[in-house]
Amino acid sequence: MKKQTIILGVLAIICCFPVINSTWALFLGLVFALTVGNPDKDKTNIWGGYLLKASVIGLGFGINIQILAKEGQENIGTTALFVLGVLSMGFLIGKFLKLDKTIVLLISAGTAICGGSAIAAVGSVIKADTDKLSVSTGVVFLLNAIALFVFPAIGHWLGLSQVQFGTWAAIAIHDTSSVVGAAAKYGDVALSIASITKMLRIIWIIPVSLILVLGFSKNRESFKIPSFIIGFILASCLFSFFPAYKSFYLSLYGISKQIMVVSLLLIGSGISVENLKKIGGKVVFQAVGLWIIVCLLSLYYVIHHFQS
């Protein structure tokens, strides 16, 4: 067995434990690829794709459709407008910068819906290559890490109420883990509001993915709903309508999040310096610029829409 394969195997085992998060997994994969070298890129790319799809299915075990319909009914229209608006802004910025359409779509979906999970789902639908997946995910996770520390400080400085902050965090921060982390620091009410509002964003994985499946099909006869989207919907239905097994579902949800961590390690391990150079620095500008716009507009919205 090759030395590089053994090292990557050890890293994959380490990533199975919650001591390693998505950001570190992707970083470890990149460091491995750029220093040790990956002689089996084709295999790791294939397995990375399989694990991404499996993790997206498992994320359905953390989404309760009943709670969304009951408690988030008033915000569904606002959430829809936000998701579609961010996707549109992302495309406009990408067109202005003359960026690759695939990476623009990945970053826009990650910003509009739910970060790495949306990038994984959309990337699987459009069959994005590992380099674009890796860069898109890496930029989004970096912004998540910044938001986790910066958002609570800004919220206290502006004197936002817990309702205002919870709504703002859920709208402006990409990944669920960072939304929950930032809201938990602010208070229990903020955490509850953020969780519900964030779930309304996550559910948009389904319609956006289905639209992309139709758009990327050459004709209507070739239209097929990917199995991982069906799995995601079924997992969500089980979680919603069979609450007796809630603890089991939440365990699967936690395992799925860790599977995504391993998949990001494999995706990162398949990248190369040459491919990174091809993508260019404009990608970071697009991701950061779109995020700043989202942060400012959503902050204006919560300040004027909710009483402090």
mmCIF file of C-alpha atoms in Angstrom:
data_model
loop_
_atom_site.group_PDB
_atom_site.id
_atom_site.type_symbol
_atom_site.label_atom_id
_atom_site.label_comp_id
_atom_site.label_asym_id
_atom_site.label_seq_id
_atom_site.Cartn_x
_atom_site.Cartn_y
_atom_site.Cartn_z
ATOM 1 C CA MET A 1 0.000 0.000 0.000
ATOM 2 C CA LYS A 2 1.270 3.469 -0.893
ATOM 3 C CA LYS A 3 2.450 5.774 1.884
ATOM 4 C CA GLN A 4 0.158 8.554 0.673
ATOM 5 C CA THR A 5 -2.868 6.218 0.814
ATOM 6 C CA ILE A 6 -2.073 5.263 4.405
ATOM 7 C CA ILE A 7 -1.727 8.912 5.454
ATOM 8 C CA LEU A 8 -5.026 9.836 3.782
ATOM 9 C CA GLY A 9 -6.701 6.842 5.435
ATOM 10 C CA VAL A 10 -5.508 7.973 8.865
ATOM 11 C CA LEU A 11 -6.769 11.511 8.194
ATOM 12 C CA ALA A 12 -10.156 10.114 7.100
ATOM 13 C CA ILE A 13 -10.438 8.137 10.343
ATOM 14 C CA ILE A 14 -9.603 11.257 12.378
ATOM 15 C CA CYS A 15 -12.278 13.191 10.478
ATOM 16 C CA CYS A 16 -14.871 10.641 11.580
ATOM 17 C CA PHE A 17 -14.732 12.182 15.056
ATOM 18 C CA PRO A 18 -16.385 15.529 15.940
ATOM 19 C CA VAL A 19 -13.048 17.031 17.029
ATOM 20 C CA ILE A 20 -12.579 17.887 13.338
ATOM 21 C CA ASN A 21 -15.077 20.226 11.695
ATOM 22 C CA SER A 22 -15.725 20.907 8.012
ATOM 23 C CA THR A 23 -13.270 23.792 7.805
ATOM 24 C CA TRP A 24 -10.382 21.790 9.246
ATOM 25 C CA ALA A 25 -11.209 18.752 7.115
ATOM 26 C CA LEU A 26 -11.050 20.752 3.917
ATOM 27 C CA PHE A 27 -7.842 22.415 5.114
ATOM 28 C CA LEU A 28 -6.257 19.031 5.929
ATOM 29 C CA GLY A 29 -7.230 17.735 2.496
ATOM 30 C CA LEU A 30 -5.690 20.746 0.770
ATOM 31 C CA VAL A 31 -2.475 20.484 2.813
ATOM 32 C CA PHE A 32 -2.263 16.764 2.018
ATOM 33 C CA ALA A 33 -2.755 17.374 -1.722
ATOM 34 C CA LEU A 34 -0.260 20.235 -1.937
ATOM 35 C CA THR A 35 2.480 18.675 0.221
ATOM 36 C CA VAL A 36 2.295 14.877 0.223
ATOM 37 C CA GLY A 37 0.435 14.542 -3.062
ATOM 38 C CA ASN A 38 -2.532 12.353 -3.951
ATOM 39 C CA PRO A 39 -1.732 9.559 -6.436
ATOM 40 C CA ASP A 40 -5.327 8.282 -6.409
ATOM 41 C CA LYS A 41 -7.282 11.451 -7.237
ATOM 42 C CA ASP A 42 -9.839 9.618 -9.363
ATOM 43 C CA LYS A 43 -10.756 7.235 -6.541
ATOM 44 C CA THR A 44 -10.915 9.923 -3.860
ATOM 45 C CA ASN A 45 -13.035 12.128 -6.140
ATOM 46 C CA ILE A 46 -15.509 9.277 -6.654
ATOM 47 C CA TRP A 47 -15.724 8.445 -2.949
ATOM 48 C CA GLY A 48 -15.921 12.114 -2.043
ATOM 49 C CA GLY A 49 -18.944 12.441 -4.332
ATOM 50 C CA TYR A 50 -20.646 9.368 -2.840
ATOM 51 C CA LEU A 51 -20.136 10.610 0.694
ATOM 52 C CA LEU A 52 -21.423 14.077 -0.204
ATOM 53 C CA LYS A 53 -24.670 12.594 -1.506
ATOM 54 C CA ALA A 54 -25.020 10.351 1.554
ATOM 55 C CA SER A 55 -24.503 13.319 3.866
ATOM 56 C CA VAL A 56 -27.179 15.361 2.060
ATOM 57 C CA ILE A 57 -29.662 12.493 2.543
ATOM 58 C CA GLY A 58 -28.838 12.336 6.237
ATOM 59 C CA LEU A 59 -29.372 16.061 6.721
ATOM 60 C CA GLY A 60 -33.067 15.406 6.093
ATOM 61 C CA PHE A 61 -33.253 13.690 9.488
ATOM 62 C CA GLY A 62 -32.814 17.097 11.125
ATOM 63 C CA ILE A 63 -35.635 18.914 9.282
ATOM 64 C CA ASN A 64 -39.155 18.798 10.719
ATOM 65 C CA ILE A 65 -41.616 19.840 8.017
ATOM 66 C CA GLN A 66 -44.485 20.089 10.513
ATOM 67 C CA ILE A 67 -42.712 22.674 12.671
ATOM 68 C CA LEU A 68 -41.743 24.649 9.586
ATOM 69 C CA ALA A 69 -45.346 24.756 8.395
ATOM 70 C CA LYS A 70 -46.732 25.667 11.832
ATOM 71 C CA GLU A 71 -44.257 28.180 13.214
ATOM 72 C CA GLY A 72 -42.638 29.535 10.062
ATOM 73 C CA GLN A 73 -45.740 30.149 7.961
ATOM 74 C CA GLU A 74 -45.525 33.946 8.177
ATOM 75 C CA ASN A 75 -41.871 33.973 7.048
ATOM 76 C CA ILE A 76 -42.109 31.606 4.086
ATOM 77 C CA GLY A 77 -42.738 34.438 1.598
ATOM 78 C CA THR A 78 -39.861 36.480 2.987
ATOM 79 C CA THR A 79 -37.558 33.465 2.878
ATOM 80 C CA ALA A 80 -38.511 32.693 -0.718
ATOM 81 C CA LEU A 81 -37.861 36.294 -1.733
ATOM 82 C CA PHE A 82 -34.507 36.196 0.045
ATOM 83 C CA VAL A 83 -33.337 32.924 -1.514
ATOM 84 C CA LEU A 84 -34.322 33.924 -5.035
ATOM 85 C CA GLY A 85 -32.941 37.437 -4.533
ATOM 86 C CA VAL A 86 -29.539 36.201 -3.358
ATOM 87 C CA LEU A 87 -29.315 33.698 -6.211
ATOM 88 C CA SER A 88 -30.078 36.504 -8.672
ATOM 89 C CA MET A 89 -27.519 38.860 -7.104
ATOM 90 C CA GLY A 90 -24.938 36.107 -7.150
ATOM 91 C CA PHE A 91 -25.456 35.544 -10.874
ATOM 92 C CA LEU A 92 -25.248 39.269 -11.608
ATOM 93 C CA ILE A 93 -21.980 39.637 -9.674
ATOM 94 C CA GLY A 94 -20.575 36.530 -11.347
ATOM 95 C CA LYS A 95 -21.538 37.812 -14.785
ATOM 96 C CA PHE A 96 -19.956 41.185 -14.047
ATOM 97 C CA LEU A 97 -16.719 39.483 -12.955
ATOM 98 C CA LYS A 98 -16.932 37.043 -15.907
ATOM 99 C CA LEU A 99 -16.589 34.010 -13.633
ATOM 100 C CA ASP A 100 -17.242 30.375 -14.445
ATOM 101 C CA LYS A 101 -21.007 29.740 -14.247
ATOM 102 C CA THR A 102 -20.615 26.554 -12.215
ATOM 103 C CA ILE A 103 -18.634 28.123 -9.403
ATOM 104 C CA VAL A 104 -20.950 31.162 -9.405
ATOM 105 C CA LEU A 105 -23.904 28.815 -8.973
ATOM 106 C CA LEU A 106 -22.192 26.913 -6.147
ATOM 107 C CA ILE A 107 -21.288 30.034 -4.170
ATOM 108 C CA SER A 108 -24.655 31.665 -4.798
ATOM 109 C CA ALA A 109 -26.528 28.553 -3.632
ATOM 110 C CA GLY A 110 -24.282 28.246 -0.587
ATOM 111 C CA THR A 111 -24.933 31.875 0.346
ATOM 112 C CA ALA A 112 -28.661 31.770 -0.358
ATOM 113 C CA ILE A 113 -29.550 28.441 1.245
ATOM 114 C CA CYS A 114 -27.254 26.730 3.700
ATOM 115 C CA GLY A 115 -23.565 26.851 2.889
ATOM 116 C CA GLY A 116 -21.769 23.535 2.491
ATOM 117 C CA SER A 117 -24.964 21.461 2.427
ATOM 118 C CA ALA A 118 -26.377 23.429 -0.502
ATOM 119 C CA ILE A 119 -23.039 23.352 -2.318
ATOM 120 C CA ALA A 120 -22.934 19.577 -1.855
ATOM 121 C CA ALA A 121 -26.478 19.114 -3.181
ATOM 122 C CA VAL A 122 -26.132 21.524 -6.106
ATOM 123 C CA GLY A 123 -22.659 20.230 -6.940
ATOM 124 C CA SER A 124 -24.003 16.678 -7.136
ATOM 125 C CA VAL A 125 -26.864 17.747 -9.415
ATOM 126 C CA ILE A 126 -24.723 19.691 -11.883
ATOM 127 C CA LYS A 127 -21.749 17.316 -11.547
ATOM 128 C CA ALA A 128 -19.307 20.054 -10.532
ATOM 129 C CA ASP A 129 -15.658 19.010 -10.481
ATOM 130 C CA THR A 130 -13.809 18.663 -7.194
ATOM 131 C CA ASP A 131 -11.676 21.782 -7.658
ATOM 132 C CA LYS A 132 -14.703 24.050 -7.899
ATOM 133 C CA LEU A 133 -16.436 22.239 -5.049
ATOM 134 C CA SER A 134 -13.368 22.564 -2.868
ATOM 135 C CA VAL A 135 -12.808 26.261 -3.506
ATOM 136 C CA SER A 136 -16.507 27.147 -3.138
ATOM 137 C CA THR A 137 -16.835 25.214 0.099
ATOM 138 C CA GLY A 138 -13.568 26.583 1.464
ATOM 139 C CA VAL A 139 -14.554 30.223 0.914
ATOM 140 C CA VAL A 140 -17.993 29.667 2.465
ATOM 141 C CA PHE A 141 -16.584 27.919 5.534
ATOM 142 C CA LEU A 142 -14.059 30.705 6.040
ATOM 143 C CA LEU A 143 -16.870 33.271 6.055
ATOM 144 C CA ASN A 144 -18.784 31.058 8.504
ATOM 145 C CA ALA A 145 -15.849 31.028 10.898
ATOM 146 C CA ILE A 146 -15.676 34.833 10.756
ATOM 147 C CA ALA A 147 -19.429 35.190 11.307
ATOM 148 C CA LEU A 148 -19.393 32.947 14.372
ATOM 149 C CA PHE A 149 -17.252 35.446 16.244
ATOM 150 C CA VAL A 150 -18.179 38.751 14.593
ATOM 151 C CA PHE A 151 -21.991 38.534 14.553
ATOM 152 C CA PRO A 152 -22.606 38.396 18.341
ATOM 153 C CA ALA A 153 -20.229 41.332 18.857
ATOM 154 C CA ILE A 154 -22.020 43.408 16.210
ATOM 155 C CA GLY A 155 -25.407 42.432 17.641
ATOM 156 C CA HIS A 156 -24.489 43.629 21.134
ATOM 157 C CA TRP A 157 -22.892 46.793 19.752
ATOM 158 C CA LEU A 158 -26.070 47.669 17.838
ATOM 159 C CA GLY A 159 -28.312 46.665 20.739
ATOM 160 C CA LEU A 160 -30.264 44.094 18.731
ATOM 161 C CA SER A 161 -32.989 42.199 20.557
ATOM 162 C CA GLN A 162 -32.824 38.410 20.643
ATOM 163 C CA VAL A 163 -35.583 38.193 18.024
ATOM 164 C CA GLN A 164 -33.719 40.613 15.769
ATOM 165 C CA PHE A 165 -30.393 38.853 16.189
ATOM 166 C CA GLY A 166 -31.818 35.350 15.753
ATOM 167 C CA THR A 167 -33.500 36.383 12.513
ATOM 168 C CA TRP A 168 -30.413 38.196 11.242
ATOM 169 C CA ALA A 169 -28.075 35.286 12.016
ATOM 170 C CA ALA A 170 -30.391 32.786 10.305
ATOM 171 C CA ILE A 171 -30.653 34.950 7.181
ATOM 172 C CA ALA A 172 -27.053 36.115 6.819
ATOM 173 C CA ILE A 173 -24.868 33.222 8.057
ATOM 174 C CA HIS A 174 -24.357 30.318 5.652
ATOM 175 C CA ASP A 175 -24.104 27.054 7.604
ATOM 176 C CA THR A 176 -26.474 25.791 10.282
ATOM 177 C CA SER A 177 -23.667 25.045 12.746
ATOM 178 C CA SER A 178 -22.432 28.648 12.654
ATOM 179 C CA VAL A 179 -26.004 30.011 12.855
ATOM 180 C CA VAL A 180 -26.677 27.896 15.940
ATOM 181 C CA GLY A 181 -23.320 28.745 17.473
ATOM 182 C CA ALA A 182 -23.722 32.499 17.030
ATOM 183 C CA ALA A 183 -27.362 32.511 18.194
ATOM 184 C CA ALA A 184 -26.597 30.344 21.231
ATOM 185 C CA LYS A 185 -24.056 32.928 22.368
ATOM 186 C CA TYR A 186 -26.753 35.603 22.181
ATOM 187 C CA GLY A 187 -29.500 33.815 24.128
ATOM 188 C CA ASP A 188 -32.162 31.073 24.176
ATOM 189 C CA VAL A 189 -34.791 33.139 22.353
ATOM 190 C CA ALA A 190 -32.302 34.046 19.618
ATOM 191 C CA LEU A 191 -31.402 30.360 19.278
ATOM 192 C CA SER A 192 -35.043 29.295 18.882
ATOM 193 C CA ILE A 193 -35.825 32.003 16.303
ATOM 194 C CA ALA A 194 -32.612 31.311 14.391
ATOM 195 C CA SER A 195 -33.238 27.554 14.239
ATOM 196 C CA ILE A 196 -36.746 27.892 12.782
ATOM 197 C CA THR A 197 -35.795 30.601 10.283
ATOM 198 C CA LYS A 198 -32.706 28.677 9.202
ATOM 199 C CA MET A 199 -34.772 25.545 8.562
ATOM 200 C CA LEU A 200 -36.932 27.590 6.188
ATOM 201 C CA ARG A 201 -33.805 28.352 4.185
ATOM 202 C CA ILE A 202 -32.533 24.774 4.225
ATOM 203 C CA ILE A 203 -35.763 23.377 2.798
ATOM 204 C CA TRP A 204 -35.023 25.329 -0.397
ATOM 205 C CA ILE A 205 -32.403 22.691 -1.226
ATOM 206 C CA ILE A 206 -35.271 20.618 -2.637
ATOM 207 C CA PRO A 207 -36.898 23.018 -5.174
ATOM 208 C CA VAL A 208 -33.584 24.563 -6.260
ATOM 209 C CA SER A 209 -32.058 21.112 -6.854
ATOM 210 C CA LEU A 210 -35.106 19.936 -8.788
ATOM 211 C CA ILE A 211 -35.056 23.059 -10.982
ATOM 212 C CA LEU A 212 -31.371 22.478 -11.706
ATOM 213 C CA VAL A 213 -31.978 18.829 -12.540
ATOM 214 C CA LEU A 214 -34.542 19.916 -15.124
ATOM 215 C CA GLY A 215 -32.287 22.699 -16.395
ATOM 216 C CA PHE A 216 -29.269 20.433 -16.805
ATOM 217 C CA SER A 217 -31.249 17.676 -18.524
ATOM 218 C CA LYS A 218 -30.802 17.706 -22.297
ATOM 219 C CA ASN A 219 -34.460 16.929 -22.792
ATOM 220 C CA ARG A 220 -37.520 16.066 -20.729
ATOM 221 C CA GLU A 221 -37.080 12.343 -21.384
ATOM 222 C CA SER A 222 -33.685 12.486 -19.677
ATOM 223 C CA PHE A 223 -35.141 14.235 -16.639
ATOM 224 C CA LYS A 224 -34.563 12.154 -13.506
ATOM 225 C CA ILE A 225 -34.777 13.204 -9.898
ATOM 226 C CA PRO A 226 -31.431 12.291 -8.275
ATOM 227 C CA SER A 227 -31.708 9.525 -5.693
ATOM 228 C CA PHE A 228 -30.080 11.644 -2.998
ATOM 229 C CA ILE A 229 -32.863 14.270 -3.290
ATOM 230 C CA ILE A 230 -35.491 11.544 -2.926
ATOM 231 C CA GLY A 231 -33.564 10.223 0.065
ATOM 232 C CA PHE A 232 -33.416 13.708 1.580
ATOM 233 C CA ILE A 233 -37.217 14.104 1.272
ATOM 234 C CA LEU A 234 -37.897 10.637 2.705
ATOM 235 C CA ALA A 235 -35.548 11.263 5.641
ATOM 236 C CA SER A 236 -37.309 14.539 6.392
ATOM 237 C CA CYS A 237 -40.718 12.836 6.242
ATOM 238 C CA LEU A 238 -39.588 10.107 8.644
ATOM 239 C CA PHE A 239 -38.268 12.722 11.065
ATOM 240 C CA SER A 240 -41.484 14.747 10.801
ATOM 241 C CA PHE A 241 -44.180 12.066 10.964
ATOM 242 C CA PHE A 242 -42.615 9.364 13.138
ATOM 243 C CA PRO A 243 -41.400 11.298 16.209
ATOM 244 C CA ALA A 244 -41.092 8.160 18.366
ATOM 245 C CA TYR A 245 -37.684 7.561 16.811
ATOM 246 C CA LYS A 246 -36.477 11.156 17.148
ATOM 247 C CA SER A 247 -33.311 10.287 19.078
ATOM 248 C CA PHE A 248 -32.366 7.752 16.396
ATOM 249 C CA TYR A 249 -32.986 10.285 13.615
ATOM 250 C CA LEU A 250 -30.901 12.925 15.358
ATOM 251 C CA SER A 251 -28.095 10.394 15.679
ATOM 252 C CA LEU A 252 -28.258 9.812 11.925
ATOM 253 C CA TYR A 253 -28.290 13.585 11.397
ATOM 254 C CA GLY A 254 -25.123 13.945 13.493
ATOM 255 C CA ILE A 255 -23.438 11.066 11.661
ATOM 256 C CA SER A 256 -24.358 12.639 8.322
ATOM 257 C CA LYS A 257 -22.762 15.927 9.296
ATOM 258 C CA GLN A 258 -19.556 14.033 10.110
ATOM 259 C CA ILE A 259 -19.765 12.112 6.821
ATOM 260 C CA MET A 260 -19.782 15.487 5.096
ATOM 261 C CA VAL A 261 -16.598 16.337 7.002
ATOM 262 C CA VAL A 262 -14.897 13.206 5.631
ATOM 263 C CA SER A 263 -16.148 13.963 2.121
ATOM 264 C CA LEU A 264 -14.633 17.445 2.302
ATOM 265 C CA LEU A 265 -11.297 15.929 3.293
ATOM 266 C CA LEU A 266 -11.415 13.740 0.173
ATOM 267 C CA ILE A 267 -12.524 16.648 -2.024
ATOM 268 C CA GLY A 268 -9.704 18.805 -0.689
ATOM 269 C CA SER A 269 -7.196 16.009 -1.258
ATOM 270 C CA GLY A 270 -8.011 15.959 -4.973
ATOM 271 C CA ILE A 271 -7.128 19.575 -5.704
ATOM 272 C CA SER A 272 -3.917 20.803 -7.330
ATOM 273 C CA VAL A 273 -1.991 24.080 -7.585
ATOM 274 C CA GLU A 274 -2.609 24.195 -11.336
ATOM 275 C CA ASN A 275 -6.361 23.932 -10.931
ATOM 276 C CA LEU A 276 -6.403 26.521 -8.155
ATOM 277 C CA LYS A 277 -4.649 28.984 -10.454
ATOM 278 C CA LYS A 278 -7.255 28.382 -13.146
ATOM 279 C CA ILE A 279 -10.076 29.416 -10.823
ATOM 280 C CA GLY A 280 -8.562 32.784 -9.875
ATOM 281 C CA GLY A 281 -8.952 35.241 -7.014
ATOM 282 C CA LYS A 282 -12.143 36.805 -8.354
ATOM 283 C CA VAL A 283 -14.045 33.902 -6.797
ATOM 284 C CA VAL A 284 -13.199 35.117 -3.307
ATOM 285 C CA PHE A 285 -14.285 38.629 -4.262
ATOM 286 C CA GLN A 286 -17.619 37.302 -5.508
ATOM 287 C CA ALA A 287 -18.271 35.257 -2.356
ATOM 288 C CA VAL A 288 -17.263 38.027 0.046
ATOM 289 C CA GLY A 289 -19.056 40.753 -1.926
ATOM 290 C CA LEU A 290 -22.301 38.769 -2.094
ATOM 291 C CA TRP A 291 -22.092 37.959 1.625
ATOM 292 C CA ILE A 292 -21.531 41.601 2.622
ATOM 293 C CA ILE A 293 -24.578 42.650 0.579
ATOM 294 C CA VAL A 294 -26.665 39.941 2.264
ATOM 295 C CA CYS A 295 -25.433 40.942 5.734
ATOM 296 C CA LEU A 296 -26.223 44.630 5.254
ATOM 297 C CA LEU A 297 -29.636 44.155 3.623
ATOM 298 C CA SER A 298 -30.762 41.575 6.185
ATOM 299 C CA LEU A 299 -29.536 43.766 9.052
ATOM 300 C CA TYR A 300 -31.543 46.698 7.681
ATOM 301 C CA TYR A 301 -34.557 44.405 7.392
ATOM 302 C CA VAL A 302 -34.484 43.082 10.974
ATOM 303 C CA ILE A 303 -33.869 46.526 12.490
ATOM 304 C CA HIS A 304 -36.858 48.058 10.705
ATOM 305 C CA HIS A 305 -39.172 45.024 10.681
ATOM 306 C CA PHE A 306 -38.892 43.893 14.294
ATOM 307 C CA GLN A 307 -39.382 46.023 17.394
ATOM 308 C CA SER A 308 -36.267 45.970 19.613
#
